[in-house]
Amino acid sequence: MAVALPEFASAKLAIIGLGYVGLPLAVEFGKQRPVVGFDINRDRIAQLRQGSDSTLEVSGNELAAARQLEFTSDESDLKGCDVYIVTVPTPINGHKQPDLTPLIKASELLGRVISEGAVVIYESTVYPGATEEDCIPVIGRGSGLVFNRDFYAGYSPERINPGDKTHRLPNIMKVTSGSTPEVTDFVDQLYASVIEAGTFKASSIRVAEAAKVIENTQRDLNIALINELAIIFNRLGIDTEEVLRAAGTKWNFLPFRPGLVGGHCIGVDPYYLTYKAQSAGYIPDVILAGRRINDGMGAYVADELVKAMLKRRIHVNGSKVLLMGLAFKENCPDLRNTRVLDIVSVLNTYGVSVEIHDPWVDPDEAAREYGINLVDQPRESDYDAIILAVAHTQFKDYGIDAIRSWGKDQHVIYDLKYLFEQNQTDIRL
């Protein structure tokens, strides 16, 4: 006989992983009910206990408002919870295949602390089937409990957009699902208590997993198309931004822009779907083509810059280039899978010395993760070329004249993000 689900009103929650996804979730639930926020990073826990969030997703006031939220890195504190929500990263390995290590380790942890009647909800992006085929068996082996008799599972894909202060957790519709119809209703009711935008109940966990992974795959392909168009228009001597503005006057034209595609979602998630497709005997040519285009944009940018420098008779070998932006996207400190490094790598092969300026990024993290020493303040008349790689608001606020002042008498400014008008810079993507 199946064990009863937890009482909704008195259910105690645990959030496993307190990054961009887990922390906002823990805060919202912590305003209403007891929540244990768990992360293996002790420094992160110490920071959060002091009321500070280095990801800048949650303010000090919001942390203080979550009065029933406690932070810990001690797994014993997780025992006795009724619902466990897993929000750990799902990266890819060096072969661009899914790396489920964080998910498996989180599942092993749950196998040590879970008790009868508990519900485990995964939010991490995965391929269809991963929750029930890869994660749940790990919990079962570790706990000795039987799935859908002694404990239950759900899947509710995260939709957090780092750095976005408009689309935040409460006003983003949430897809929910469960391992039984009763669990689906329980999971849906749980999220509905904090999601003002409403919820959508998927018919199964696999459907919810698939819905999440195609959200970012669709966006990746749209950007890949625009990136390819930018390459074509560059060869034809046509300004891409002008073309996109003109085409954008039609009501159903989608407003995508070219650029580097990194981060922990768009540049990663499609590989989860392509892996699963290939394991099912199908080669997803369109998705993989989009990935190749987007992964190659850093090298394209570097080569185009070198060509522009040579046209100005700027000696490339031994030159100095300023890269403005290291984060994977604008107004966000996240460095994960940043494609700016691709530009650096190619420029280094030309003998170029590259300096990077990014006021959003923690200098210690840049040094620790990539061995990069950020430039706090660019020097005047010091650079042969400047690349506007990330559209931070501060860069726009600097103004083109200030940015020009950092270049030598003869220099090139490459605006990847259309921060300034065409006649204010030298080349654009």
Coordinates of C-alpha atoms in Angstrom, one line a residue:
M1 CA 0.0 0.0 0.0
A2 CA 1.3 3.4 -1.0
V3 CA 2.4 5.8 1.7
A4 CA 0.3 9.0 2.0
L5 CA 1.6 12.3 0.5
P6 CA 2.6 15.0 3.0
E7 CA 0.0 17.4 4.4
F8 CA 0.2 20.4 2.1
A9 CA -0.3 23.1 4.7
S10 CA 2.4 21.8 7.1
A11 CA 4.9 20.4 4.5
K12 CA 8.5 21.4 5.2
L13 CA 10.7 22.1 2.2
A14 CA 14.4 21.7 1.3
I15 CA 16.0 23.3 -1.6
I16 CA 19.2 21.5 -2.9
G17 CA 21.4 24.0 -4.6
L18 CA 21.3 27.8 -4.0
G19 CA 22.4 29.4 -7.2
Y20 CA 20.4 31.5 -9.6
V21 CA 17.5 29.0 -9.6
G22 CA 17.4 27.7 -6.1
L23 CA 17.9 30.8 -4.1
P24 CA 14.9 32.8 -5.5
L25 CA 12.8 29.7 -5.0
A26 CA 13.9 29.2 -1.4
V27 CA 13.2 32.9 -0.7
E28 CA 9.7 32.8 -2.1
F29 CA 8.7 29.6 -0.2
G30 CA 10.5 30.8 2.9
K31 CA 8.1 33.7 3.2
Q32 CA 5.3 31.2 3.7
R33 CA 6.6 28.0 5.3
P34 CA 9.7 26.4 6.8
V35 CA 12.4 25.9 4.2
V36 CA 16.0 24.5 4.5
G37 CA 18.3 26.0 1.9
F38 CA 21.2 23.6 1.3
D39 CA 24.4 24.1 -0.7
I40 CA 27.7 22.3 -0.6
N41 CA 29.6 25.6 -0.9
R42 CA 30.2 26.7 2.7
D43 CA 31.3 30.1 1.6
R44 CA 28.0 30.6 -0.2
I45 CA 26.1 29.6 2.9
A46 CA 28.1 32.0 5.0
Q47 CA 27.4 34.8 2.6
L48 CA 23.7 34.1 2.5
R49 CA 23.5 34.0 6.3
Q50 CA 25.0 37.5 6.3
G51 CA 22.2 38.6 4.0
S52 CA 24.2 39.0 0.8
D53 CA 23.7 37.2 -2.6
S54 CA 26.7 37.4 -5.0
T55 CA 24.6 36.4 -7.9
L56 CA 22.6 39.6 -7.4
E57 CA 19.3 37.7 -8.0
V58 CA 18.0 38.4 -4.5
S59 CA 18.3 41.6 -2.5
G60 CA 19.2 41.8 1.2
N61 CA 15.6 42.9 1.9
E62 CA 14.2 39.9 0.1
L63 CA 16.4 37.6 2.0
A64 CA 15.3 39.2 5.3
A65 CA 11.7 38.8 4.3
A66 CA 12.1 35.0 4.0
R67 CA 11.8 34.6 7.8
Q68 CA 11.2 30.8 7.7
L69 CA 14.3 30.1 5.6
E70 CA 17.4 28.6 7.1
F71 CA 20.7 28.0 5.3
T72 CA 23.0 25.1 5.8
S73 CA 25.7 23.0 4.3
D74 CA 25.2 20.1 6.7
E75 CA 23.2 17.3 5.1
S76 CA 21.9 16.1 8.4
D77 CA 19.8 19.3 8.5
L78 CA 17.8 17.9 5.5
K79 CA 16.4 15.0 7.4
G80 CA 12.7 15.3 8.3
C81 CA 11.8 17.5 5.4
D82 CA 8.7 16.5 3.4
V83 CA 9.5 18.0 0.0
Y84 CA 13.0 18.2 -1.7
I85 CA 13.5 20.5 -4.7
V86 CA 16.7 19.9 -6.6
T87 CA 18.1 22.9 -8.4
V88 CA 21.7 21.9 -9.2
P89 CA 23.5 22.7 -12.5
T90 CA 23.4 20.4 -15.5
P91 CA 26.5 21.1 -17.5
I92 CA 28.1 19.3 -20.5
N93 CA 31.5 17.6 -20.6
G94 CA 34.4 18.2 -22.9
H95 CA 32.7 16.1 -25.6
K96 CA 29.6 18.2 -25.4
Q97 CA 27.6 15.4 -23.8
P98 CA 25.4 15.7 -20.7
D99 CA 27.2 15.7 -17.4
L100 CA 24.8 14.4 -14.8
T101 CA 27.3 14.4 -12.0
P102 CA 25.7 17.2 -10.0
L103 CA 22.3 15.6 -10.4
I104 CA 23.5 12.1 -9.4
K105 CA 25.4 13.5 -6.4
A106 CA 22.3 15.3 -5.3
S107 CA 20.2 12.1 -5.7
E108 CA 22.8 10.2 -3.7
L109 CA 22.4 12.8 -1.0
L110 CA 18.7 12.5 -1.0
G111 CA 19.0 8.7 -0.7
R112 CA 20.8 9.3 2.6
V113 CA 18.2 11.7 4.1
I114 CA 14.8 11.0 2.6
S115 CA 12.0 9.4 4.6
E116 CA 8.7 7.7 3.7
G117 CA 6.1 9.9 2.1
A118 CA 8.5 12.5 0.8
V119 CA 8.3 14.1 -2.6
V120 CA 11.4 14.9 -4.7
I121 CA 11.0 17.6 -7.4
Y122 CA 13.7 18.2 -9.9
E123 CA 14.1 21.6 -11.7
S124 CA 17.4 21.1 -13.5
T125 CA 17.3 21.0 -17.3
V126 CA 17.7 17.4 -18.5
Y127 CA 16.7 15.3 -21.5
P128 CA 13.3 13.5 -21.4
G129 CA 13.5 10.5 -19.2
A130 CA 16.4 11.6 -17.0
T131 CA 14.4 12.1 -13.8
E132 CA 12.8 8.7 -13.8
E133 CA 15.6 6.7 -15.5
D134 CA 18.7 8.2 -14.0
C135 CA 17.9 10.1 -10.8
I136 CA 15.1 8.2 -9.1
P137 CA 16.8 4.8 -9.1
V138 CA 19.8 6.4 -7.3
I139 CA 17.4 7.6 -4.5
G140 CA 15.8 4.2 -4.3
R141 CA 19.1 2.4 -3.9
G142 CA 20.4 4.8 -1.3
S143 CA 17.3 4.9 0.8
G144 CA 15.8 1.4 0.3
L145 CA 12.5 3.0 -0.4
V146 CA 10.3 2.0 -3.3
F147 CA 9.4 4.7 -5.9
N148 CA 5.7 5.6 -6.1
R149 CA 5.0 3.6 -3.0
D150 CA 7.3 5.0 -0.3
F151 CA 8.4 8.2 -2.0
Y152 CA 7.3 10.2 -5.0
A153 CA 8.7 12.5 -7.7
G154 CA 7.9 15.6 -9.7
Y155 CA 9.5 17.8 -12.3
S156 CA 9.0 21.5 -12.7
P157 CA 11.6 23.1 -15.0
E158 CA 13.2 26.3 -13.9
R159 CA 12.7 29.4 -16.1
I160 CA 15.0 31.9 -14.3
N161 CA 16.6 34.4 -16.6
P162 CA 19.8 35.7 -14.8
G163 CA 20.0 39.4 -14.5
D164 CA 16.3 40.0 -15.6
K165 CA 14.6 42.2 -13.1
T166 CA 11.3 42.1 -15.0
H167 CA 10.7 38.4 -15.4
R168 CA 11.2 37.1 -11.9
L169 CA 10.1 33.8 -10.3
P170 CA 6.6 34.9 -9.1
N171 CA 5.5 36.3 -12.5
I172 CA 6.8 33.5 -14.8
M173 CA 4.3 30.7 -15.5
K174 CA 5.5 27.4 -14.1
V175 CA 5.2 24.0 -15.8
T176 CA 4.5 21.2 -13.2
S177 CA 4.3 17.5 -13.3
G178 CA 4.3 14.4 -11.1
S179 CA 4.9 10.7 -11.0
T180 CA 1.2 10.0 -10.4
P181 CA -1.9 12.1 -10.9
E182 CA -2.1 12.8 -7.1
V183 CA 1.5 13.9 -7.0
T184 CA 1.0 16.1 -10.0
D185 CA -1.8 17.9 -8.2
F186 CA 0.3 18.2 -5.0
V187 CA 3.3 19.6 -7.0
D188 CA 1.0 22.0 -8.9
Q189 CA -0.6 23.3 -5.7
L190 CA 2.8 23.8 -4.1
Y191 CA 4.1 26.0 -6.9
A192 CA 0.8 27.8 -7.3
S193 CA 1.2 29.1 -3.8
V194 CA 4.2 31.2 -4.8
I195 CA 3.7 31.7 -8.6
E196 CA 1.4 34.6 -9.3
A197 CA 1.5 34.0 -13.1
G198 CA -0.1 30.6 -12.7
T199 CA 0.9 27.0 -13.5
F200 CA 0.5 24.5 -16.3
K201 CA 0.1 20.9 -15.4
A202 CA 2.0 18.7 -17.9
S203 CA 0.6 15.2 -18.5
S204 CA 3.9 13.5 -17.4
I205 CA 7.3 14.2 -16.2
R206 CA 8.8 13.3 -19.6
V207 CA 6.6 15.9 -21.3
A208 CA 7.7 18.6 -18.8
E209 CA 11.3 17.6 -19.3
A210 CA 10.9 17.9 -23.1
A211 CA 9.1 21.2 -22.8
K212 CA 12.0 22.7 -20.9
V213 CA 14.8 21.5 -23.2
I214 CA 13.1 22.7 -26.4
E215 CA 12.5 26.2 -24.9
N216 CA 16.2 26.9 -25.0
T217 CA 16.8 24.9 -28.2
Q218 CA 14.3 27.0 -30.1
R219 CA 16.0 30.2 -28.9
D220 CA 19.4 28.8 -29.8
L221 CA 18.3 28.0 -33.3
N222 CA 16.8 31.5 -33.8
I223 CA 20.0 33.2 -32.7
A224 CA 22.0 30.8 -34.9
L225 CA 19.9 31.9 -37.9
I226 CA 20.5 35.6 -37.1
N227 CA 24.2 34.9 -36.6
E228 CA 24.4 33.2 -40.0
L229 CA 22.5 36.1 -41.6
A230 CA 25.0 38.6 -40.0
I231 CA 27.9 36.7 -41.6
I232 CA 26.1 36.8 -45.0
F233 CA 25.2 40.4 -44.8
N234 CA 28.8 41.3 -43.8
R235 CA 30.0 39.7 -47.0
L236 CA 27.4 41.6 -48.9
G237 CA 28.4 44.9 -47.3
I238 CA 25.0 45.4 -45.7
D239 CA 24.5 46.5 -42.0
T240 CA 22.7 43.6 -40.2
E241 CA 21.1 45.9 -37.6
E242 CA 19.5 48.0 -40.3
V243 CA 18.1 44.9 -42.0
L244 CA 16.7 43.6 -38.7
R245 CA 15.1 47.0 -37.9
A246 CA 13.4 47.0 -41.3
A247 CA 12.3 43.4 -41.1
G248 CA 11.1 44.0 -37.6
T249 CA 8.3 46.3 -38.8
K250 CA 6.3 43.2 -39.7
W251 CA 4.1 42.1 -36.8
N252 CA 5.3 38.5 -36.7
F253 CA 9.0 39.0 -37.2
L254 CA 10.9 37.7 -34.1
P255 CA 13.3 40.3 -32.6
F256 CA 16.5 38.3 -32.2
R257 CA 20.0 39.8 -32.6
P258 CA 23.3 38.2 -33.4
G259 CA 26.0 37.6 -30.8
L260 CA 27.9 35.2 -28.6
V261 CA 25.7 32.4 -27.2
G262 CA 27.0 31.2 -23.9
G263 CA 25.8 30.7 -20.3
H264 CA 24.4 27.6 -18.6
C265 CA 21.2 27.4 -20.6
I266 CA 21.1 28.3 -24.3
G267 CA 24.6 27.2 -25.0
V268 CA 24.3 23.9 -23.1
D269 CA 20.7 22.6 -23.1
P270 CA 20.4 21.7 -26.8
Y271 CA 23.2 19.2 -26.3
Y272 CA 20.9 17.3 -23.8
L273 CA 18.3 16.9 -26.5
T274 CA 20.7 16.0 -29.2
Y275 CA 22.3 13.4 -27.0
K276 CA 18.9 11.8 -26.3
A277 CA 18.0 12.0 -30.0
Q278 CA 21.2 10.2 -31.0
S279 CA 20.7 7.5 -28.4
A280 CA 17.3 6.9 -30.0
G281 CA 18.9 6.5 -33.4
Y282 CA 18.2 10.0 -34.9
I283 CA 20.7 12.6 -36.0
P284 CA 19.3 16.1 -35.2
D285 CA 21.0 17.9 -38.0
V286 CA 19.2 21.2 -37.7
I287 CA 19.9 21.5 -33.9
L288 CA 23.5 20.5 -34.3
A289 CA 24.0 22.9 -37.2
G290 CA 22.7 25.8 -35.0
R291 CA 25.1 24.8 -32.3
R292 CA 28.1 24.8 -34.7
I293 CA 27.2 28.3 -35.9
N294 CA 26.8 29.7 -32.4
D295 CA 29.9 28.0 -31.1
G296 CA 31.9 29.4 -34.0
M297 CA 31.0 33.0 -33.5
G298 CA 33.9 33.9 -31.2
A299 CA 36.4 32.8 -33.8
Y300 CA 34.5 34.7 -36.5
V301 CA 34.6 37.9 -34.4
A302 CA 38.3 37.6 -33.7
D303 CA 39.1 37.0 -37.4
E304 CA 36.9 40.0 -38.5
L305 CA 38.7 42.2 -36.0
V306 CA 42.1 41.2 -37.3
K307 CA 41.0 42.0 -40.9
A308 CA 39.7 45.4 -39.8
M309 CA 43.0 46.1 -38.0
L310 CA 45.0 45.1 -41.1
K311 CA 42.9 47.4 -43.3
R312 CA 43.9 50.2 -40.9
R313 CA 47.6 49.1 -41.2
I314 CA 47.6 48.3 -37.5
H315 CA 50.3 45.7 -36.8
V316 CA 48.5 42.7 -35.3
N317 CA 51.3 40.7 -33.8
G318 CA 52.1 42.5 -30.5
S319 CA 49.0 44.6 -30.6
K320 CA 46.8 45.3 -27.5
V321 CA 43.1 44.7 -27.5
L322 CA 40.5 45.7 -24.9
L323 CA 37.6 43.3 -24.5
M324 CA 34.6 45.0 -22.8
G325 CA 32.6 42.2 -21.1
L326 CA 33.4 38.8 -19.7
A327 CA 30.0 37.7 -18.3
F328 CA 28.0 35.5 -20.6
K329 CA 25.3 38.1 -20.9
E330 CA 24.5 41.7 -20.1
N331 CA 23.9 43.1 -16.6
C332 CA 24.8 39.7 -15.0
P333 CA 27.9 38.5 -13.1
D334 CA 27.6 34.9 -14.3
L335 CA 30.8 33.6 -16.0
R336 CA 29.6 30.1 -16.8
N337 CA 30.3 29.0 -20.4
T338 CA 31.1 32.5 -21.4
R339 CA 32.0 32.5 -25.1
V340 CA 34.1 35.7 -24.8
L341 CA 36.9 33.4 -24.0
D342 CA 36.7 32.1 -27.6
I343 CA 37.6 35.5 -28.9
V344 CA 40.6 35.7 -26.5
S345 CA 41.8 32.3 -27.5
V346 CA 41.9 33.1 -31.2
L347 CA 43.4 36.6 -30.8
N348 CA 46.2 35.0 -28.7
T349 CA 47.1 32.9 -31.7
Y350 CA 47.7 36.1 -33.7
G351 CA 50.1 37.3 -31.0
V352 CA 47.6 39.8 -29.6
S353 CA 47.7 40.8 -25.9
V354 CA 44.1 41.0 -24.6
E355 CA 42.8 42.8 -21.5
I356 CA 39.3 42.5 -20.2
H357 CA 37.1 45.0 -18.4
D358 CA 33.9 44.0 -16.8
P359 CA 32.4 45.9 -13.8
W360 CA 29.8 43.2 -13.2
V361 CA 32.2 40.3 -12.7
D362 CA 33.9 39.4 -9.5
P363 CA 37.7 39.8 -10.2
D364 CA 38.5 36.9 -7.8
E365 CA 36.1 34.6 -9.6
A366 CA 37.6 35.5 -13.0
A367 CA 41.1 34.8 -11.8
R368 CA 40.0 31.6 -10.1
E369 CA 37.9 30.2 -12.9
Y370 CA 39.9 31.3 -16.0
G371 CA 43.2 32.8 -14.8
I372 CA 42.1 36.2 -16.0
N373 CA 43.1 39.5 -14.3
L374 CA 40.4 42.0 -15.0
V375 CA 41.2 45.6 -15.8
D376 CA 39.5 47.9 -13.3
Q377 CA 39.9 51.0 -15.4
P378 CA 41.0 51.0 -19.0
R379 CA 43.9 53.3 -19.8
E380 CA 43.7 56.2 -22.2
S381 CA 45.4 55.9 -25.6
D382 CA 46.5 52.3 -24.9
Y383 CA 44.6 50.0 -27.2
D384 CA 44.9 49.1 -30.9
A385 CA 41.3 47.8 -30.8
I386 CA 38.3 47.6 -28.5
I387 CA 35.6 45.0 -28.7
L388 CA 32.2 45.7 -27.2
A389 CA 31.4 42.1 -26.4
V390 CA 28.7 42.3 -23.8
A391 CA 25.8 44.9 -23.6
H392 CA 26.2 46.0 -20.0
T393 CA 24.3 49.2 -19.2
Q394 CA 27.5 50.8 -17.8
F395 CA 29.2 50.4 -21.2
K396 CA 26.4 52.4 -22.9
D397 CA 26.6 55.0 -20.1
Y398 CA 30.4 55.4 -20.6
G399 CA 29.6 57.0 -24.0
I400 CA 31.4 56.4 -27.2
D401 CA 33.8 59.3 -26.7
A402 CA 35.1 57.9 -23.4
I403 CA 35.6 54.5 -25.0
R404 CA 37.3 56.1 -28.0
S405 CA 39.7 57.8 -25.7
W406 CA 41.1 54.4 -24.6
G407 CA 42.2 53.7 -28.1
K408 CA 45.5 54.8 -29.7
D409 CA 45.4 57.4 -32.5
Q410 CA 44.8 54.6 -34.9
H411 CA 42.4 52.0 -33.5
V412 CA 39.3 49.9 -34.3
I413 CA 36.1 49.6 -32.3
Y414 CA 34.1 46.5 -33.0
D415 CA 30.5 46.7 -31.6
L416 CA 29.0 43.2 -31.3
K417 CA 25.9 44.3 -29.4
Y418 CA 24.8 47.5 -31.3
L419 CA 25.4 49.6 -28.2
F420 CA 26.1 52.6 -30.4
E421 CA 25.0 53.9 -33.8
Q422 CA 26.6 52.6 -36.9
N423 CA 28.5 55.8 -37.6
Q424 CA 30.0 55.9 -34.1
T425 CA 31.9 52.6 -34.4
D426 CA 34.1 51.0 -37.0
I427 CA 32.6 47.6 -37.5
R428 CA 29.5 45.8 -36.2
L429 CA 28.5 42.1 -36.1

